[in-house]
Tab-separated table of C-alpha atoms and ligand atoms in Angstrom:
chain	number	residue	atom	x	y	z
A	343	UNK	CA	-52.218	-61.265	-26.299
A	344	UNK	CA	-52.754	-57.580	-27.018
A	345	UNK	CA	-51.842	-54.504	-24.930
A	346	UNK	CA	-54.702	-52.199	-23.886
A	347	UNK	CA	-56.380	-49.998	-26.379
A	348	UNK	CA	-55.409	-47.047	-24.167
A	349	UNK	CA	-51.854	-47.670	-25.156
A	350	UNK	CA	-52.423	-46.469	-28.692
A	351	UNK	CA	-52.866	-42.983	-27.333
A	352	UNK	CA	-49.258	-42.946	-26.303
A	353	UNK	CA	-47.097	-43.928	-29.181
A	354	UNK	CA	-46.573	-41.637	-32.104
A	355	UNK	CA	-45.828	-43.606	-35.289
A	356	UNK	CA	-43.823	-40.717	-36.784
A	357	UNK	CA	-41.350	-40.597	-33.898
A	358	UNK	CA	-40.801	-44.401	-34.049
A	359	UNK	CA	-40.374	-44.337	-37.851
A	360	UNK	CA	-37.840	-41.408	-37.744
A	361	UNK	CA	-35.750	-43.306	-35.170
A	362	UNK	CA	-35.857	-46.512	-37.246
A	363	UNK	CA	-34.621	-44.731	-40.346
A	364	UNK	CA	-31.961	-42.893	-38.455
A	365	UNK	CA	-30.567	-46.100	-36.994
A	366	UNK	CA	-30.524	-47.703	-40.436
A	367	UNK	CA	-28.491	-44.762	-41.943
A	368	UNK	CA	-26.047	-44.894	-38.973
A	369	UNK	CA	-25.526	-48.636	-39.532
A	370	UNK	CA	-24.614	-47.779	-43.142
A	371	UNK	CA	-21.976	-45.415	-41.790
A	372	UNK	CA	-23.669	-42.088	-42.072
A	373	UNK	CA	-22.987	-39.481	-39.343
A	374	UNK	CA	-26.468	-38.367	-38.531
A	375	UNK	CA	-27.078	-35.029	-36.745
A	376	UNK	CA	-30.093	-35.281	-34.586
A	377	UNK	CA	-32.083	-32.088	-34.092
A	378	UNK	CA	-35.207	-34.104	-33.318
A	379	UNK	CA	-35.740	-34.551	-29.642
A	380	UNK	CA	-35.802	-31.455	-27.354
A	381	UNK	CA	-33.392	-32.734	-24.761
A	382	UNK	CA	-30.836	-30.239	-23.403
A	383	UNK	CA	-27.288	-31.189	-24.628
A	384	UNK	CA	-25.385	-29.152	-22.053
A	385	UNK	CA	-24.642	-30.207	-18.494
A	386	UNK	CA	-25.946	-28.218	-15.475
A	387	UNK	CA	-23.659	-25.655	-13.874
A	388	UNK	CA	-20.806	-27.100	-11.829
A	389	UNK	CA	-22.173	-25.925	-8.513
A	390	UNK	CA	-25.401	-27.808	-9.260
A	391	UNK	CA	-23.593	-31.060	-9.826
A	392	UNK	CA	-21.713	-30.366	-6.625
A	393	UNK	CA	-25.092	-29.863	-4.780
A	394	UNK	CA	-26.283	-33.273	-6.084
A	395	UNK	CA	-22.997	-34.988	-5.032
A	396	UNK	CA	-23.392	-33.543	-1.500
A	397	UNK	CA	-27.012	-34.584	-1.433
A	398	UNK	CA	-26.156	-38.178	-2.491
A	399	UNK	CA	-23.504	-38.314	0.284
A	400	UNK	CA	-25.955	-37.285	3.059
A	401	UNK	CA	-27.369	-40.374	4.688
A	402	UNK	CA	-30.428	-38.508	5.796
A	403	UNK	CA	-31.625	-38.238	2.183
A	404	UNK	CA	-32.429	-41.947	1.764
A	405	UNK	CA	-35.810	-42.150	3.469
A	406	UNK	CA	-38.921	-41.880	1.422
A	407	UNK	CA	-39.489	-38.289	0.470
A	408	UNK	CA	-43.063	-36.913	0.717
A	409	UNK	CA	-44.900	-36.676	-2.590
A	410	UNK	CA	-45.715	-33.012	-2.126
A	411	UNK	CA	-42.043	-32.117	-1.840
A	412	UNK	CA	-39.985	-30.908	1.214
A	413	UNK	CA	-41.180	-27.727	2.860
A	414	UNK	CA	-37.835	-26.154	1.964
A	415	UNK	CA	-38.354	-27.098	-1.701
A	416	UNK	CA	-41.902	-25.652	-1.716
A	417	UNK	CA	-40.710	-22.457	-0.027
A	418	UNK	CA	-37.922	-21.962	-2.468
A	419	UNK	CA	-40.427	-22.315	-5.349
A	420	UNK	CA	-42.555	-19.608	-3.744
A	421	UNK	CA	-39.432	-17.433	-3.307
A	422	UNK	CA	-38.495	-17.966	-6.968
A	423	UNK	CA	-42.042	-17.262	-8.187
A	424	UNK	CA	-42.104	-13.983	-6.235
A	425	UNK	CA	-38.595	-13.071	-7.501
A	426	UNK	CA	-39.179	-13.925	-11.096
A	427	UNK	CA	-42.914	-13.062	-11.682
A	428	UNK	CA	-44.026	-11.125	-8.677
A	429	UNK	CA	-46.493	-13.934	-7.991
A	430	UNK	CA	-47.333	-14.706	-4.297
A	431	UNK	CA	-47.945	-18.401	-3.412
A	432	UNK	CA	-48.554	-20.257	-0.258
A	433	UNK	CA	-46.023	-23.029	0.238
A	434	UNK	CA	-48.477	-25.192	2.184
A	435	UNK	CA	-50.993	-25.975	-0.495
A	436	UNK	CA	-50.232	-23.997	-3.600
A	437	UNK	CA	-47.026	-25.812	-4.571
A	438	UNK	CA	-46.587	-29.572	-5.411
A	439	UNK	CA	-43.283	-31.195	-6.407
A	440	UNK	CA	-43.328	-33.346	-9.584
A	441	UNK	CA	-41.054	-35.947	-11.174
A	442	UNK	CA	-40.862	-33.684	-14.183
A	443	UNK	CA	-43.763	-31.641	-15.457
A	444	UNK	CA	-44.461	-34.613	-17.723
A	445	UNK	CA	-45.489	-36.495	-14.450
A	446	UNK	CA	-47.965	-33.706	-13.482
A	447	UNK	CA	-49.368	-33.214	-17.013
A	448	UNK	CA	-49.832	-36.890	-17.520
A	449	UNK	CA	-51.690	-37.346	-14.206
A	450	UNK	CA	-53.674	-34.166	-14.160
A	451	UNK	CA	-56.412	-35.624	-16.416
A	452	UNK	CA	-56.684	-38.711	-14.190
A	453	UNK	CA	-57.380	-36.340	-11.227
A	454	UNK	CA	-60.023	-34.208	-12.996
A	455	UNK	CA	-61.473	-35.862	-16.094
A	456	UNK	CA	-64.252	-38.350	-16.276
A	457	UNK	CA	-65.666	-40.030	-19.402
A	458	UNK	CA	-67.441	-37.419	-21.547
A	459	UNK	CA	-65.628	-34.387	-19.973
A	460	UNK	CA	-64.161	-32.143	-22.687
A	461	UNK	CA	-60.597	-30.823	-22.600
A	462	UNK	CA	-59.501	-27.975	-24.829
A	463	UNK	CA	-56.118	-28.805	-26.140
A	464	UNK	CA	-53.798	-26.864	-28.547
A	465	UNK	CA	-53.038	-28.192	-32.018
A	466	UNK	CA	-50.160	-28.406	-32.742
A	467	UNK	CA	-49.327	-29.351	-29.110
A	468	UNK	CA	-46.994	-31.208	-26.879
A	469	UNK	CA	-48.169	-34.802	-27.225
A	470	UNK	CA	-49.019	-35.643	-23.566
A	471	UNK	CA	-51.771	-32.929	-23.362
A	472	UNK	CA	-54.023	-35.016	-25.712
A	473	UNK	CA	-52.697	-38.367	-24.692
A	474	UNK	CA	-53.433	-37.818	-21.007
A	475	UNK	CA	-57.047	-36.914	-21.797
A	476	UNK	CA	-57.458	-40.069	-23.958
A	477	UNK	CA	-55.950	-42.147	-21.085
A	478	UNK	CA	-58.454	-40.754	-18.629
A	479	UNK	CA	-61.347	-41.347	-21.040
A	480	UNK	CA	-62.090	-37.758	-21.751
A	481	UNK	CA	-62.916	-35.971	-24.991
A	482	UNK	CA	-60.444	-33.759	-26.811
A	483	UNK	CA	-61.467	-30.505	-28.462
A	484	UNK	CA	-58.608	-29.106	-30.382
A	485	UNK	CA	-57.861	-25.361	-30.547
A	486	UNK	CA	-55.940	-24.710	-33.850
A	487	UNK	CA	-52.796	-22.582	-33.436
A	488	UNK	CA	-51.992	-21.092	-36.818
A	489	UNK	CA	-49.744	-18.370	-38.161
A	490	UNK	CA	-52.992	-16.372	-38.983
A	491	UNK	CA	-54.087	-16.312	-35.289
A	492	UNK	CA	-50.615	-15.583	-34.071
A	493	UNK	CA	-50.379	-19.124	-32.645
A	494	UNK	CA	-52.922	-18.173	-29.926
A	495	UNK	CA	-56.218	-20.081	-29.597
A	496	UNK	CA	-59.272	-18.191	-30.937
A	497	UNK	CA	-61.530	-18.351	-27.928
A	498	UNK	CA	-64.467	-16.828	-29.825
A	499	UNK	CA	-64.374	-19.675	-32.333
A	500	UNK	CA	-65.089	-22.280	-29.626
A	501	UNK	CA	-68.777	-23.239	-29.993
A	502	UNK	CA	-71.023	-22.482	-27.021
A	503	UNK	CA	-71.949	-26.161	-26.498
A	504	UNK	CA	-68.216	-27.026	-26.160
A	505	UNK	CA	-67.604	-24.078	-23.779
A	506	UNK	CA	-70.306	-25.326	-21.553
A	507	UNK	CA	-68.997	-28.934	-21.551
A	508	UNK	CA	-65.328	-28.089	-21.244
A	509	UNK	CA	-63.833	-28.856	-17.870
A	510	UNK	CA	-60.156	-27.944	-18.606
A	511	UNK	CA	-57.986	-26.054	-21.083
A	512	UNK	CA	-54.360	-26.638	-21.620
A	513	UNK	CA	-52.044	-23.798	-22.720
A	514	UNK	CA	-48.299	-23.722	-23.277
A	515	UNK	CA	-46.228	-20.496	-23.648
A	516	UNK	CA	-43.389	-20.190	-24.716
A	517	UNK	CA	-44.751	-22.986	-26.832
A	518	UNK	CA	-43.345	-26.284	-27.977
A	519	UNK	CA	-43.277	-26.973	-30.931
A	520	UNK	CA	-44.239	-23.516	-32.228
A	521	UNK	CA	-41.763	-21.381	-30.233
A	522	UNK	CA	-44.599	-18.883	-29.943
A	523	UNK	CA	-45.090	-16.565	-26.999
A	524	UNK	CA	-48.187	-15.094	-25.251
A	525	UNK	CA	-48.606	-11.687	-23.535
A	526	UNK	CA	-50.572	-10.625	-20.495
A	527	UNK	CA	-53.436	-9.378	-22.604
A	528	UNK	CA	-54.120	-12.884	-24.014
A	529	UNK	CA	-53.898	-14.456	-20.552
A	530	UNK	CA	-56.442	-11.843	-19.341
A	531	UNK	CA	-58.919	-12.987	-22.022
A	532	UNK	CA	-58.306	-16.595	-20.977
A	533	UNK	CA	-59.072	-15.799	-17.338
A	534	UNK	CA	-62.241	-14.073	-18.224
A	535	UNK	CA	-63.340	-16.918	-20.517
A	536	UNK	CA	-62.444	-19.604	-18.058
A	537	UNK	CA	-64.281	-17.865	-15.209
A	538	UNK	CA	-67.389	-17.444	-17.252
A	539	UNK	CA	-67.535	-21.117	-18.255
A	540	UNK	CA	-65.894	-22.668	-15.148
A	541	UNK	CA	-62.984	-24.094	-16.967
A	542	UNK	CA	-59.704	-25.086	-15.254
A	543	UNK	CA	-56.702	-23.576	-16.965
A	544	UNK	CA	-53.440	-25.592	-16.871
A	545	UNK	CA	-50.549	-23.586	-18.250
A	546	UNK	CA	-47.343	-25.395	-19.048
A	547	UNK	CA	-44.390	-23.063	-18.719
A	548	UNK	CA	-41.507	-25.379	-19.312
A	549	UNK	CA	-39.529	-22.715	-21.268
A	550	UNK	CA	-40.093	-19.788	-18.911
A	551	UNK	CA	-36.337	-19.032	-18.844
A	552	UNK	CA	-35.265	-19.807	-22.416
A	553	UNK	CA	-36.039	-16.415	-23.887
A	554	UNK	CA	-34.007	-14.130	-26.119
A	555	UNK	CA	-33.452	-10.476	-27.107
A	556	UNK	CA	-34.299	-9.204	-23.646
A	557	UNK	CA	-37.816	-10.723	-23.823
A	558	UNK	CA	-39.079	-12.102	-20.452
A	559	UNK	CA	-41.997	-14.580	-20.608
A	560	UNK	CA	-44.892	-13.787	-18.282
A	561	UNK	CA	-46.484	-16.250	-15.850
A	562	UNK	CA	-50.183	-17.021	-16.365
A	563	UNK	CA	-50.545	-16.410	-12.644
A	564	UNK	CA	-49.500	-12.831	-13.048
A	565	UNK	CA	-53.046	-12.011	-14.189
A	566	UNK	CA	-55.498	-10.979	-11.654
A	567	UNK	CA	-57.956	-13.762	-10.852
A	568	UNK	CA	-55.834	-16.423	-12.590
A	569	UNK	CA	-55.237	-18.284	-9.374
A	570	UNK	CA	-59.034	-18.701	-8.936
A	571	UNK	CA	-59.233	-21.006	-11.992
A	572	UNK	CA	-55.608	-21.868	-12.935
A	573	UNK	CA	-52.489	-23.772	-12.212
A	574	UNK	CA	-49.041	-23.492	-13.863
A	575	UNK	CA	-46.473	-26.270	-14.448
A	576	UNK	CA	-42.828	-25.216	-14.301
A	577	UNK	CA	-39.706	-27.331	-14.638
A	578	UNK	CA	-36.030	-27.267	-13.862
A	579	UNK	CA	-35.363	-29.449	-16.898
A	580	UNK	CA	-34.838	-26.725	-19.544
A	581	UNK	CA	-34.217	-23.790	-17.355
A	582	UNK	CA	-31.231	-25.293	-15.545
A	583	UNK	CA	-30.254	-28.235	-17.817
A	584	UNK	CA	-31.558	-30.702	-15.178
A	585	UNK	CA	-33.799	-32.840	-17.434
A	586	UNK	CA	-32.335	-36.119	-16.311
A	587	UNK	CA	-32.880	-35.358	-12.613
A	588	UNK	CA	-36.666	-35.364	-13.071
A	589	UNK	CA	-37.647	-32.343	-10.947
A	590	UNK	CA	-40.480	-29.915	-11.583
A	591	UNK	CA	-43.584	-28.550	-9.832
A	592	UNK	CA	-47.039	-27.246	-10.175
A	593	UNK	CA	-48.267	-24.018	-8.599
A	594	UNK	CA	-51.531	-22.131	-8.335
A	595	UNK	CA	-55.035	-22.916	-7.160
A	596	UNK	CA	-54.951	-25.273	-4.158
A	597	UNK	CA	-58.255	-26.913	-4.902
A	598	UNK	CA	-57.123	-27.821	-8.393
A	599	UNK	CA	-53.714	-29.060	-7.196
A	600	UNK	CA	-55.082	-31.209	-4.361
A	601	UNK	CA	-56.634	-34.041	-6.452
A	602	UNK	CA	-53.418	-34.260	-8.442
A	603	UNK	CA	-51.547	-34.704	-5.158
A	604	UNK	CA	-53.935	-37.569	-4.198
A	605	UNK	CA	-53.314	-39.354	-7.562
A	606	UNK	CA	-49.554	-38.905	-7.126
A	607	UNK	CA	-49.477	-40.072	-3.528
A	608	UNK	CA	-50.986	-43.304	-4.734
A	609	UNK	CA	-48.552	-43.786	-7.522
A	610	UNK	CA	-45.188	-42.433	-6.371
A	611	UNK	CA	-43.714	-41.190	-3.066
A	612	UNK	CA	-42.011	-38.112	-4.351
A	613	UNK	CA	-38.654	-36.906	-5.679
A	614	UNK	CA	-35.355	-38.069	-4.170
A	615	UNK	CA	-34.393	-35.536	-1.544
A	616	UNK	CA	-30.939	-34.996	-3.044
A	617	UNK	CA	-32.622	-34.004	-6.346
A	618	UNK	CA	-34.903	-31.592	-4.476
A	619	UNK	CA	-31.766	-30.077	-2.970
A	620	UNK	CA	-30.274	-29.436	-6.471
A	621	UNK	CA	-33.389	-27.693	-7.471
A	622	UNK	CA	-33.310	-25.552	-4.283
A	623	UNK	CA	-29.637	-24.608	-5.104
A	624	UNK	CA	-30.636	-23.824	-8.681
A	625	UNK	CA	-33.453	-21.501	-7.755
A	626	UNK	CA	-31.572	-19.842	-4.908
A	627	UNK	CA	-28.569	-19.164	-6.994
A	628	UNK	CA	-30.768	-17.749	-9.737
A	629	UNK	CA	-32.426	-15.376	-7.141
A	630	UNK	CA	-28.894	-14.388	-6.086
A	631	UNK	CA	-27.938	-13.528	-9.706
A	632	UNK	CA	-25.497	-16.349	-10.390
A	633	UNK	CA	-27.041	-17.551	-13.695
A	634	UNK	CA	-27.385	-14.307	-15.675
A	635	UNK	CA	-29.480	-16.140	-18.308
A	636	UNK	CA	-26.343	-17.952	-19.631
A	637	UNK	CA	-28.363	-21.021	-20.857
A	638	UNK	CA	-30.668	-18.835	-22.855
A	639	UNK	CA	-27.715	-17.000	-24.421
A	640	UNK	CA	-26.346	-20.297	-25.675
A	641	UNK	CA	-29.728	-20.996	-27.404
A	642	UNK	CA	-29.905	-17.501	-28.694
A	643	UNK	CA	-26.536	-17.694	-30.405
A	644	UNK	CA	-27.421	-21.071	-31.831
A	645	UNK	CA	-30.724	-19.758	-33.112
A	646	UNK	CA	-28.881	-16.970	-34.931
A	647	UNK	CA	-26.402	-19.296	-36.534
A	648	UNK	CA	-29.189	-21.600	-37.804
A	649	UNK	CA	-31.813	-19.091	-38.886
A	650	UNK	CA	-29.292	-16.630	-40.457
A	651	UNK	CA	-27.562	-19.580	-42.108
A	652	UNK	CA	-30.829	-21.001	-43.562
A	653	UNK	CA	-31.796	-17.584	-44.748
A	654	UNK	CA	-28.458	-17.308	-46.657
A	655	UNK	CA	-29.205	-20.453	-48.545
A	656	UNK	CA	-32.756	-19.354	-49.420
A	657	UNK	CA	-34.802	-20.955	-46.642
A	658	UNK	CA	-36.430	-18.146	-44.674
A	659	UNK	CA	-37.854	-19.199	-41.303
A	660	UNK	CA	-39.120	-17.170	-38.391
A	661	UNK	CA	-36.697	-16.248	-35.637
A	662	UNK	CA	-38.208	-17.349	-32.345
A	663	UNK	CA	-37.801	-15.238	-29.221
A	664	UNK	CA	-38.045	-18.132	-26.889
A	665	UNK	CA	-37.698	-21.951	-26.373
A	666	UNK	CA	-35.073	-24.223	-27.913
A	667	UNK	CA	-36.925	-24.777	-31.169
A	668	UNK	CA	-37.225	-23.331	-34.616
A	669	UNK	CA	-40.680	-23.913	-36.238
A	670	UNK	CA	-39.852	-23.907	-39.855
A	671	UNK	CA	-42.212	-23.573	-42.705
A	672	UNK	CA	-41.121	-25.980	-45.414
A	673	UNK	CA	-40.936	-25.242	-49.177
A	674	UNK	CA	-44.064	-25.625	-51.273
A	675	UNK	CA	-44.700	-29.056	-52.755
A	676	UNK	CA	-43.649	-31.132	-49.781
A	677	UNK	CA	-45.572	-32.788	-47.036
A	678	UNK	CA	-43.931	-32.473	-43.566
A	679	UNK	CA	-43.186	-36.157	-43.478
A	680	UNK	CA	-41.746	-36.369	-47.005
A	681	UNK	CA	-39.653	-33.423	-46.289
A	682	UNK	CA	-38.259	-34.686	-42.981
A	683	UNK	CA	-37.559	-38.201	-44.367
A	684	UNK	CA	-35.900	-36.818	-47.429
A	685	UNK	CA	-33.750	-34.378	-45.308
A	686	UNK	CA	-32.650	-37.434	-43.297
A	687	UNK	CA	-31.845	-39.544	-46.393
A	688	UNK	CA	-30.060	-36.838	-48.393
A	689	UNK	CA	-28.418	-34.809	-45.549
A	690	UNK	CA	-28.405	-37.036	-42.540
A	691	UNK	CA	-30.302	-34.498	-40.414
A	692	UNK	CA	-33.166	-35.465	-38.085
A	693	UNK	CA	-35.985	-32.922	-37.629
A	694	UNK	CA	-39.569	-33.675	-36.511
A	695	UNK	CA	-42.432	-33.337	-39.111
A	696	UNK	CA	-44.877	-30.765	-37.769
A	697	UNK	CA	-47.874	-33.111	-38.101
A	698	UNK	CA	-46.401	-35.271	-35.293
A	699	UNK	CA	-47.859	-32.548	-33.044
A	700	UNK	CA	-51.269	-32.420	-34.614
A	701	UNK	CA	-52.904	-31.818	-38.010
A	702	UNK	CA	-52.228	-28.078	-37.896
A	703	UNK	CA	-48.498	-28.776	-37.937
A	704	UNK	CA	-48.576	-29.977	-41.520
A	705	UNK	CA	-46.375	-27.774	-43.662
A	706	UNK	CA	-43.830	-27.286	-40.979
A	707	UNK	CA	-40.935	-29.128	-39.309
A	708	UNK	CA	-39.555	-28.560	-35.816
A	709	UNK	CA	-35.830	-28.143	-35.486
A	710	UNK	CA	-34.304	-28.414	-31.983
A	711	UNK	CA	-31.302	-26.228	-31.160
A	712	UNK	CA	-29.512	-29.122	-29.350
A	713	UNK	CA	-26.126	-29.072	-30.989
A	714	UNK	CA	-23.353	-26.537	-30.851
A	715	UNK	CA	-22.891	-23.676	-33.294
A	716	UNK	CA	-20.260	-25.433	-35.438
A	717	UNK	CA	-22.552	-28.430	-35.845
A	718	UNK	CA	-25.437	-26.095	-36.806
A	719	UNK	CA	-23.147	-24.526	-39.414
A	720	UNK	CA	-22.574	-28.004	-40.765
A	721	UNK	CA	-26.345	-28.571	-40.785
A	722	UNK	CA	-26.707	-25.458	-43.073
A	723	UNK	CA	-24.031	-26.626	-45.287
A	724	UNK	CA	-25.530	-30.124	-45.590
A	725	UNK	CA	-28.997	-28.682	-46.352
A	726	UNK	CA	-27.492	-26.504	-49.046
A	727	UNK	CA	-25.641	-29.446	-50.675
A	728	UNK	CA	-28.770	-31.572	-50.491
A	729	UNK	CA	-30.537	-29.121	-52.808
A	730	UNK	CA	-33.797	-29.669	-50.850
A	731	UNK	CA	-34.440	-25.878	-50.412
A	732	UNK	CA	-33.687	-22.696	-52.282
B	186	LIG	C1	-39.760	-30.755	-22.095
B	186	LIG	C2	-41.230	-30.365	-21.870
B	186	LIG	C3	-41.877	-30.821	-20.792
B	186	LIG	C4	-41.374	-31.853	-19.815
B	186	LIG	O1	-40.521	-31.364	-18.930
B	186	LIG	P1	-40.086	-32.255	-17.676
B	186	LIG	O2	-40.263	-31.333	-16.592
B	186	LIG	O3	-38.670	-32.665	-17.953
B	186	LIG	O4	-41.066	-33.437	-17.525
B	186	LIG	C5	-43.118	-30.334	-20.588
B	186	LIG	N1	-43.765	-29.499	-21.426
B	186	LIG	C6	-43.121	-29.046	-22.509
B	186	LIG	C7	-43.879	-28.182	-23.495
B	186	LIG	C8	-41.840	-29.558	-22.839
B	186	LIG	O5	-41.238	-29.145	-23.957
């Protein structure tokens, strides 16, 4: 028996191989430091855990939730979007709760893409963007994101025939794995382009709150006209260290969101009400100034420890101004995979080879800032001793 051909779209051989080799080294007694997966290592704030405990103890929370999310949840999202971005949304049909943005991103193509429809996807890119299109039977057209183009897609370079056939474009800023950011000017160009060719824009903003040096990421929906063609995914996972709770949402154009809500109402019945209440507490307390960007500050200090440390040992990498990743150009003479596997063997450090995110990622590795500063200092020391750079 063989699983479906569709399944091949889902598993990345590189991630599996890295894990296998990591486990083998651990069995041999090596203490491996894993900067591979982008999963927050810190717990949520104490008052959020308390909100979850209270929610779990409330007997009213155990009926089926509705898949669009409670009205209170949707209203809090609209309040937070107004507070954070100055974007006005209607809680009735412009907000949909999700079991993580992964849920929404994975199902969006099922809601909109038929065989032969083209989706414009960034390369490198977060794997589900391309995988979801393949699952739905659509066609992927990759938009290369390179250092030369500032990690922004070159819209002019997209052939006319593709523009006309394209039904959707996926964007992601601040970006995983590139840690690149986009400004309002770029989003304006996207809106103009998408309107001209009638392309749906799906912007993934999972890192909207993880920004450094006073930089504040902008929402795609801040641009005039964006809501006519676009939606935006946002998540509590990274912004509030709630990744394990599985709570996120999509906002924007009601016509674009509705088919996604139909798909989801057939597949799941929504997010546990106690979890929605944690999200409400997180957004409300943020509006009331109780967070003060403390999570971003943690990643910012870690970034400085790692990037400054690497620079001291002769490996110069760009300092990102957002996300929890460093996108590091590797020394000449290595392929991304050889470099990552050798770093694992010699130094016991897991990073992800850039080509795991698309062919344009070759020549880079992604390093996740998911360990504390003293561990990152050890990472620098181990890299130095391995002699792999400098
Ligand atoms: C982590 C991540 C997600 C998934 O977030 P969830 O809301 O936890 O599903 C989506 N997009 C990007 C770019 C991410 O890095």
